[in-house]
Short mmCIF file of C-alpha atoms in Angstrom, two decimals:
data_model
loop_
_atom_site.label_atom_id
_atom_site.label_comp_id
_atom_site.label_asym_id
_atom_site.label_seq_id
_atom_site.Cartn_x
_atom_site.Cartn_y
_atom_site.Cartn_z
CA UNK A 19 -1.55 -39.88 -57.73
CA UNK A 20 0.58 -37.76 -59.97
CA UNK A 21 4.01 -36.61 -60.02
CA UNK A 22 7.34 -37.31 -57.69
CA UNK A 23 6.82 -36.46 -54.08
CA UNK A 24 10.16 -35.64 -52.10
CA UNK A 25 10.73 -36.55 -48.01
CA UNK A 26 13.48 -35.56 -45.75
CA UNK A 27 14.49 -37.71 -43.16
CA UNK A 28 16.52 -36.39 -40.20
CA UNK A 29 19.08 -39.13 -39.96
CA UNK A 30 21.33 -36.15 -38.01
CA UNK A 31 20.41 -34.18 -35.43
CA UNK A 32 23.79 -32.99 -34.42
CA UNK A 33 23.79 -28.96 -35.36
CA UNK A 34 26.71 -26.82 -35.00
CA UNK A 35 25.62 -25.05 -32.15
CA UNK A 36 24.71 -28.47 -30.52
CA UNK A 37 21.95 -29.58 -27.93
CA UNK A 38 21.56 -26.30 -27.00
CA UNK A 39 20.45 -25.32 -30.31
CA UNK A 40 18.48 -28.55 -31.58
CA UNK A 41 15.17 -27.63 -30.50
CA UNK A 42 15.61 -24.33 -32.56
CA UNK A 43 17.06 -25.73 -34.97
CA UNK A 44 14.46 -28.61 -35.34
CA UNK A 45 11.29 -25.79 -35.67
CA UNK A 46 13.59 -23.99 -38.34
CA UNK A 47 13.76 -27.30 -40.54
CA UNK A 48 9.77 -28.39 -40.36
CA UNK A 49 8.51 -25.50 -40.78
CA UNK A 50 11.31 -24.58 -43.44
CA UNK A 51 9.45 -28.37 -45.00
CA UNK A 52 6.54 -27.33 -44.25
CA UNK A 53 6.62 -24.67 -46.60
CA UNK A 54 8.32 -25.98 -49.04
CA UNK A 55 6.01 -28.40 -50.61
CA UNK A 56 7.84 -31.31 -48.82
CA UNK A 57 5.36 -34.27 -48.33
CA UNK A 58 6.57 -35.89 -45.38
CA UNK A 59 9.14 -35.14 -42.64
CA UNK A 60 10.63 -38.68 -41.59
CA UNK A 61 12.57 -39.14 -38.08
CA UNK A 62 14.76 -42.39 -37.49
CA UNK A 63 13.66 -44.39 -34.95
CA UNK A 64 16.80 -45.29 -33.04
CA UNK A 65 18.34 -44.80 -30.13
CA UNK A 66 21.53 -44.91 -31.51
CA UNK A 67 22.85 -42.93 -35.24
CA UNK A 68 22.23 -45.51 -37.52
CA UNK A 69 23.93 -43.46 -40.49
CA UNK A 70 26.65 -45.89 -41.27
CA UNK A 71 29.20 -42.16 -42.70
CA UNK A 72 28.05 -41.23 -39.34
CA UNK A 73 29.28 -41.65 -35.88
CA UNK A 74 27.32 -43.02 -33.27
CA UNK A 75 28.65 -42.00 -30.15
CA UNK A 76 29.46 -38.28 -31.50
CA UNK A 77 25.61 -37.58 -33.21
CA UNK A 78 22.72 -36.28 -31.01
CA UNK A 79 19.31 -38.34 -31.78
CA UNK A 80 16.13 -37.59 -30.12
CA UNK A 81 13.66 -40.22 -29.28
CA UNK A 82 11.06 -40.68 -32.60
CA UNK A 83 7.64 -40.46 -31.64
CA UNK A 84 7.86 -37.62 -28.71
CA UNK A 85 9.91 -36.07 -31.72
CA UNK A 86 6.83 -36.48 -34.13
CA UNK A 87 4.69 -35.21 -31.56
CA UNK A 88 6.88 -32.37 -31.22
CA UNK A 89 7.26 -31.50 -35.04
CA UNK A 90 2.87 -31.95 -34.95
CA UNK A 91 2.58 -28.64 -33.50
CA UNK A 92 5.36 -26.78 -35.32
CA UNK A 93 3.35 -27.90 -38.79
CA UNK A 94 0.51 -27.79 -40.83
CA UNK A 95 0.68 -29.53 -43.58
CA UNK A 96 3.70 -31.94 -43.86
CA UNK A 97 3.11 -35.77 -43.23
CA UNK A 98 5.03 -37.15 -40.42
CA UNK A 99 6.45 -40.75 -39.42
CA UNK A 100 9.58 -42.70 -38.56
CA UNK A 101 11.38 -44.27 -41.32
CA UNK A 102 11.09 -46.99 -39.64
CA UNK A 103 10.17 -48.22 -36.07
CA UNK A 104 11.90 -51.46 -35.18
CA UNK A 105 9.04 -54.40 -34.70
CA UNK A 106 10.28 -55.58 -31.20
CA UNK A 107 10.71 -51.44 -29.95
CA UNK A 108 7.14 -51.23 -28.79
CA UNK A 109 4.13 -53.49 -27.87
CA UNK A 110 2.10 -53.49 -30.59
CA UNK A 111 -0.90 -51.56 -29.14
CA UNK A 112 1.19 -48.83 -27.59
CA UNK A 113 2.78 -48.62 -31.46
CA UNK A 114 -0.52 -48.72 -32.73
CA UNK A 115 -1.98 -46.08 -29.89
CA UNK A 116 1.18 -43.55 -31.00
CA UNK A 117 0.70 -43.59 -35.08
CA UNK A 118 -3.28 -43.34 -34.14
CA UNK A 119 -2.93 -40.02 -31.60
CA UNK A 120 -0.45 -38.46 -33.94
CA UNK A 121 -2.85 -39.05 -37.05
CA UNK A 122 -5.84 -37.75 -34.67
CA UNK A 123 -4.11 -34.65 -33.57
CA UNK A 124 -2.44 -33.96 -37.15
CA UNK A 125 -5.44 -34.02 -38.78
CA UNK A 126 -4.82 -37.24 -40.60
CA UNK A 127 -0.84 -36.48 -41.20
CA UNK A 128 0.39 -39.64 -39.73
CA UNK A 129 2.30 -42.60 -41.40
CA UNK A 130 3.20 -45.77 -39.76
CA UNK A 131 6.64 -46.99 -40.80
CA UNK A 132 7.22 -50.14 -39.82
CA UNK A 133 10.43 -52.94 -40.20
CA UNK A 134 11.61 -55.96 -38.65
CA UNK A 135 14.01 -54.46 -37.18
CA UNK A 136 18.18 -54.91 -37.59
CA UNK A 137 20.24 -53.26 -35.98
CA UNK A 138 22.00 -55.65 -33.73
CA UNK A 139 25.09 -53.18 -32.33
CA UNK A 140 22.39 -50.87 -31.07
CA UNK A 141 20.75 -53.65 -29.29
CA UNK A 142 23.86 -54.66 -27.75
CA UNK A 143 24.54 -51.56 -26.32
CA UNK A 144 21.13 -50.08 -25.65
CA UNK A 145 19.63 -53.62 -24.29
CA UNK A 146 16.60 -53.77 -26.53
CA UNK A 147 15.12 -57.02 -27.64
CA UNK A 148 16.16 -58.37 -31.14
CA UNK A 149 15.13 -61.89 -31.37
CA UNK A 150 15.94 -64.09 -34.64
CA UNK A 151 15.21 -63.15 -37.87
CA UNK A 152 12.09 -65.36 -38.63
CA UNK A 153 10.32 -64.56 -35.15
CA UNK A 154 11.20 -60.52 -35.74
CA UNK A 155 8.99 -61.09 -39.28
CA UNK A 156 6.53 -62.97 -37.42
CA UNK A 157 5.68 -60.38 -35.42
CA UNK A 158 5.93 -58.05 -37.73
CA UNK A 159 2.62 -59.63 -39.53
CA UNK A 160 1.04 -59.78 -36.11
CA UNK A 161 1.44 -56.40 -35.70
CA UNK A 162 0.43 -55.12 -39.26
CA UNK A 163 -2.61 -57.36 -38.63
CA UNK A 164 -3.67 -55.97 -35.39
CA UNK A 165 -2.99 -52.24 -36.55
CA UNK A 166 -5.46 -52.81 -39.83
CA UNK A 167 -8.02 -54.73 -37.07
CA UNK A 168 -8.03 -51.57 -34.78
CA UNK A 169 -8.37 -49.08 -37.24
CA UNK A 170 -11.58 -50.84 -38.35
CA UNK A 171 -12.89 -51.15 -34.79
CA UNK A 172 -12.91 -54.57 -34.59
CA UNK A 173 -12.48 -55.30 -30.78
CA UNK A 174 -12.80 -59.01 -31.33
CA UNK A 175 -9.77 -60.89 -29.41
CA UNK A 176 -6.63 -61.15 -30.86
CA UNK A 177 -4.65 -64.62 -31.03
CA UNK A 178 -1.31 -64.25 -32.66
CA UNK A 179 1.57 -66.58 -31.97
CA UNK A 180 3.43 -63.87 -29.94
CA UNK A 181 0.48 -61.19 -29.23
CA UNK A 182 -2.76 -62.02 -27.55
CA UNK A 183 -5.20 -59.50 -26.89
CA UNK A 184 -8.21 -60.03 -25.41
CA UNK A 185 -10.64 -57.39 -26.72
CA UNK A 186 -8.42 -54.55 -28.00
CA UNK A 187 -9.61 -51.10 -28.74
CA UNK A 188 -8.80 -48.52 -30.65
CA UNK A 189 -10.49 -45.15 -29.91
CA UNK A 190 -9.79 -42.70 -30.72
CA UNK A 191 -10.10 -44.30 -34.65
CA UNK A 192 -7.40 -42.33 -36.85
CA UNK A 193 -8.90 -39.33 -39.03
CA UNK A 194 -7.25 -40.99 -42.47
CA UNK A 195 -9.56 -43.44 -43.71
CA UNK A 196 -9.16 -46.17 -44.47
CA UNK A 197 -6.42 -45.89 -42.11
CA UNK A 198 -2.88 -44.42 -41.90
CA UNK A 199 -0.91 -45.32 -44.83
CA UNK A 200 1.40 -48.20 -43.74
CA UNK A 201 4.95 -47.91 -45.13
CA UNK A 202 7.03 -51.13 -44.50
CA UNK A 203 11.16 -50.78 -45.14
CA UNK A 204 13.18 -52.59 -46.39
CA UNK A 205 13.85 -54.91 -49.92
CA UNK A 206 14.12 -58.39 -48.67
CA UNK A 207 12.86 -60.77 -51.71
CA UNK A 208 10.94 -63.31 -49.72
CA UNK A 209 9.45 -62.10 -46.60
CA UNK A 210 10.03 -58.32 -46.64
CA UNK A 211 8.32 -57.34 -50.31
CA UNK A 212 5.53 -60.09 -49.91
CA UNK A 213 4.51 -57.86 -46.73
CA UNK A 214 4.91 -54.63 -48.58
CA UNK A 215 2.37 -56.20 -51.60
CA UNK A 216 -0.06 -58.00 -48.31
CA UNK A 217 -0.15 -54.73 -45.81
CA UNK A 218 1.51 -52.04 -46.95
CA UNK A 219 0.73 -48.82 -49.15
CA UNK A 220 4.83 -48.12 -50.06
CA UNK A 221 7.63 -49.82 -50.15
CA UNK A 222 11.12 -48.07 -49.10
CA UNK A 223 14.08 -48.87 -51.45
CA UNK A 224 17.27 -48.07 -52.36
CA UNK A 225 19.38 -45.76 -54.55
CA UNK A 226 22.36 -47.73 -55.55
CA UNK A 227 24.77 -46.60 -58.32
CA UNK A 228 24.32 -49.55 -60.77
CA UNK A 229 22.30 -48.26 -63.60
CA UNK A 230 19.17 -48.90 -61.67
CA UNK A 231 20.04 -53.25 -62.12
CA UNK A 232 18.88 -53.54 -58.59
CA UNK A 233 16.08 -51.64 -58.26
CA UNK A 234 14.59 -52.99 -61.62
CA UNK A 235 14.96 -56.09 -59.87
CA UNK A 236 13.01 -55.67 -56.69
CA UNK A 237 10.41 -53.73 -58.09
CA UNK A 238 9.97 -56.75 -60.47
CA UNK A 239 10.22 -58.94 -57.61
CA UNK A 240 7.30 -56.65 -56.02
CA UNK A 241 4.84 -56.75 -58.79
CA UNK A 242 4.92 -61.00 -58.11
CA UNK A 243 3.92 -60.66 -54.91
CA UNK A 244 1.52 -58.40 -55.78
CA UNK A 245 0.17 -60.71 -58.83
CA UNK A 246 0.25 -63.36 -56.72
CA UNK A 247 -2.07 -61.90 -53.95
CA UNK A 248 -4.45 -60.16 -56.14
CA UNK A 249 -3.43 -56.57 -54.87
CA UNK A 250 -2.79 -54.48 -57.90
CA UNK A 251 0.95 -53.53 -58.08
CA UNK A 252 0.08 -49.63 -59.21
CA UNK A 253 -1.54 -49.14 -55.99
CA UNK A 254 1.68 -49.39 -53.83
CA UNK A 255 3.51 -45.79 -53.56
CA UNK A 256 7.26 -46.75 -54.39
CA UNK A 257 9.96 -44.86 -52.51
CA UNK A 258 13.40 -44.49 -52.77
CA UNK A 259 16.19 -43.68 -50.17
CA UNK A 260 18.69 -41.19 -51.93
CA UNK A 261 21.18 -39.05 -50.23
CA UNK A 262 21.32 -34.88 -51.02
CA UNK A 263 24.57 -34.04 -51.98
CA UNK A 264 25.99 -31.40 -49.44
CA UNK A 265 26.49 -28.75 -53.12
CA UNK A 266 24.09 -30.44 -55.35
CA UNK A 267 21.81 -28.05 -57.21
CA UNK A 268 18.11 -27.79 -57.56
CA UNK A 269 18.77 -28.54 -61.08
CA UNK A 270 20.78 -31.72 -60.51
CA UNK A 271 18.60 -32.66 -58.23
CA UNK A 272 15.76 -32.57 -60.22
CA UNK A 273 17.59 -34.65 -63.42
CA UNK A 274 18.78 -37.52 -61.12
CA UNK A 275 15.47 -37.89 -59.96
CA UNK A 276 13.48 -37.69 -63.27
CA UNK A 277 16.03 -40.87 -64.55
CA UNK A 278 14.24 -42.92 -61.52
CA UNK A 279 10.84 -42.37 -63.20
CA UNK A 280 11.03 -45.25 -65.78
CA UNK A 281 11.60 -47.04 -62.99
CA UNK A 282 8.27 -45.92 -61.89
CA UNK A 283 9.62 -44.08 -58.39
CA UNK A 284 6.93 -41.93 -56.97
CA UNK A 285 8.13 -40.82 -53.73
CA UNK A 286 11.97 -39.89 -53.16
CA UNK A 287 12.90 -40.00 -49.33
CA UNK A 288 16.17 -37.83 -48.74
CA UNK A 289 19.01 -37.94 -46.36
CA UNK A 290 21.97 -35.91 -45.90
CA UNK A 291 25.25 -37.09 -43.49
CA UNK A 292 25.03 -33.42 -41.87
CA UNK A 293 22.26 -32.07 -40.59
CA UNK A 294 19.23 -30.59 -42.73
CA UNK A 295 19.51 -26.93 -42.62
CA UNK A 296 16.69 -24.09 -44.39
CA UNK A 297 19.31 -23.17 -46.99
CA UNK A 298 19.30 -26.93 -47.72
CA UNK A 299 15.55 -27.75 -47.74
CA UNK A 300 15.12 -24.42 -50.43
CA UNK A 301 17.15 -26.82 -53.13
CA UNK A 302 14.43 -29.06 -52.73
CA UNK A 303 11.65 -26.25 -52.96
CA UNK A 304 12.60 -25.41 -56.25
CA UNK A 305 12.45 -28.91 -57.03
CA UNK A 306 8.82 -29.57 -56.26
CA UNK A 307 6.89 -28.19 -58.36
CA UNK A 308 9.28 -29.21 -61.26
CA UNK A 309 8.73 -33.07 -59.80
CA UNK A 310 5.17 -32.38 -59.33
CA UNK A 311 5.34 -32.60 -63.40
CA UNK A 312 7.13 -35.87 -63.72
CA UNK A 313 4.51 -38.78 -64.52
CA UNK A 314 6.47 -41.87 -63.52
CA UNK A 315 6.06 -45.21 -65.10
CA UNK A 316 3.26 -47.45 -63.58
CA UNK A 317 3.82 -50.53 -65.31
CA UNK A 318 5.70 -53.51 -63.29
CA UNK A 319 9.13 -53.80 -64.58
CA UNK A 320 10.56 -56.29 -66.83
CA UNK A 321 12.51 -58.81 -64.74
CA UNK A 322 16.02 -58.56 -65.73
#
């Protein structure tokens, strides 16, 4: 593991030409990535724009994982998930099924990103199922548990609190082995980052314009878990959420992400409030092999 690896996410799918141009638009973008050295092309999984300098009821967003499926065949080399499927969105096996066939028919390209799930407005509106806070992380650990059983064949029953399965398959087994990588988001302290250190092979924080105060923080918070449960902290990929600046530079770009490496941030995962466009994804092209260079810190923070 060497180097900064940079992700778009495609928070907007609104284009100027609109829904008659997204699917054209869409191919333009991965395979614009796909070219450019970008590891992994991330869709939201929402029904609803999330993007809080977004509107909701004005922004186009496709459904994730018939997106993924889409963006499969238009690529060859790019890593694909949703940053991050909602827990209570999908029984677990059909979750589980979906990250498997897209890792199977990528050629081992697939991520599983994976929260508890927030968004209560969207609920609201959309009528999907967001039960209380300690049940959604409940089942969030069932369902991390049952995707790490399937994807080591292991067909013996499944008793959860909330899922019970009585001999559960999973064949086609994914092509990455052990398994997909598992990215959980979010930074919550007590239940969120213990996950990330149990399950997960990257966290997903936050850029936040405090001097990095924060961040040193969770990471530190991180790297107790991880002591804690005997999982050693440098094995967890750390990303950060960070937004492209509609006329930022490669050159910028590249210095305000080489100040998160003392940090030890390994993986940058980009958003932009418009949609991502070619002429955008070439500022990051220049960037990568510049990043590629930058050996970040893998030492667990000091606790501030």
């Amino acid at each position: 593991m060497t180097g900064i690896k940079i992700s778009i996410s495609l928070t907007n799918q609104t284009w100027p030409d609109g829904p008659t141009g997204l699917r054209d638009n869409l191919i333009k973008v991965a395979e614009a990535a796909d070219r450019a050295g970008i590891d992994t092309l991330w869709v939201p999984d929402h029904l609803l724009q999330a993007d809080p300098t977004v509107s909701a009821d004005a922004t186009d967003m496709l459904e994730a994982y018939t997106t993924l499926g889409f963006l499969a065949a238009r690529t060859e080399r790019v890593r694909l998930g949703a940053m991050v499927t909602g827990v209570t969105f999908r029984p677990p096996a059909l979750l589980i099924k979906a990250v498997t066939s897209l890792d199977v028919l990528t050629g081992g390209r697939a991520w599983l990103g994976i929260g508890a799930g927030y968004h209560g407005e969207e609920a609201d509106r959309m009528g999907l199922p967001l039960g209380p806070v300690a049940e959604r992380f409940e089942r969030l650990e069932e369902t991390l548990e049952l995707a790490l059983q399937l994807w080591r064949d292991d067909q013996a029953p499944f008793e959860g609190r909330h899922y019970r399965l009585t001999a559960p398959v999973g064949h086609p087994l994914p092509l990455r082995r052990p398994h997909p990588p598992i990215l959980i988001g979010g930074d919550g302290e007590k239940k969120t980052l213990r996950l990330v250190a149990k399950y997960a092979d990257a966290c997903n924080l936050f850029d936040l314009p405090d001097g990095g105060t924060r961040l040193r923080h969770k990471l530190a918070v991180l790297a107790r878990h991880c002591a804690d449960l005997g999982r050693p902290y440098q094995e967890i990929t750390k990303t950060l959420a960070m937004r492209l600046g509609p006329t930022e530079t490669s050159a910028e770009f590249v210095q305000r992400v080489r100040a998160q490496a003392p940090l030890g941030i390994d993986h940058v995962g980009l958003v932009m409030s418009q949609a991502w466009t070619p002429e955008a994804i070439q500022v990051l092209a220049a960037a990568v092999p510049e990043l590629a260079e930058v050996e970040p810190n893998r030492e667990p923070p000091n606790p501030a």
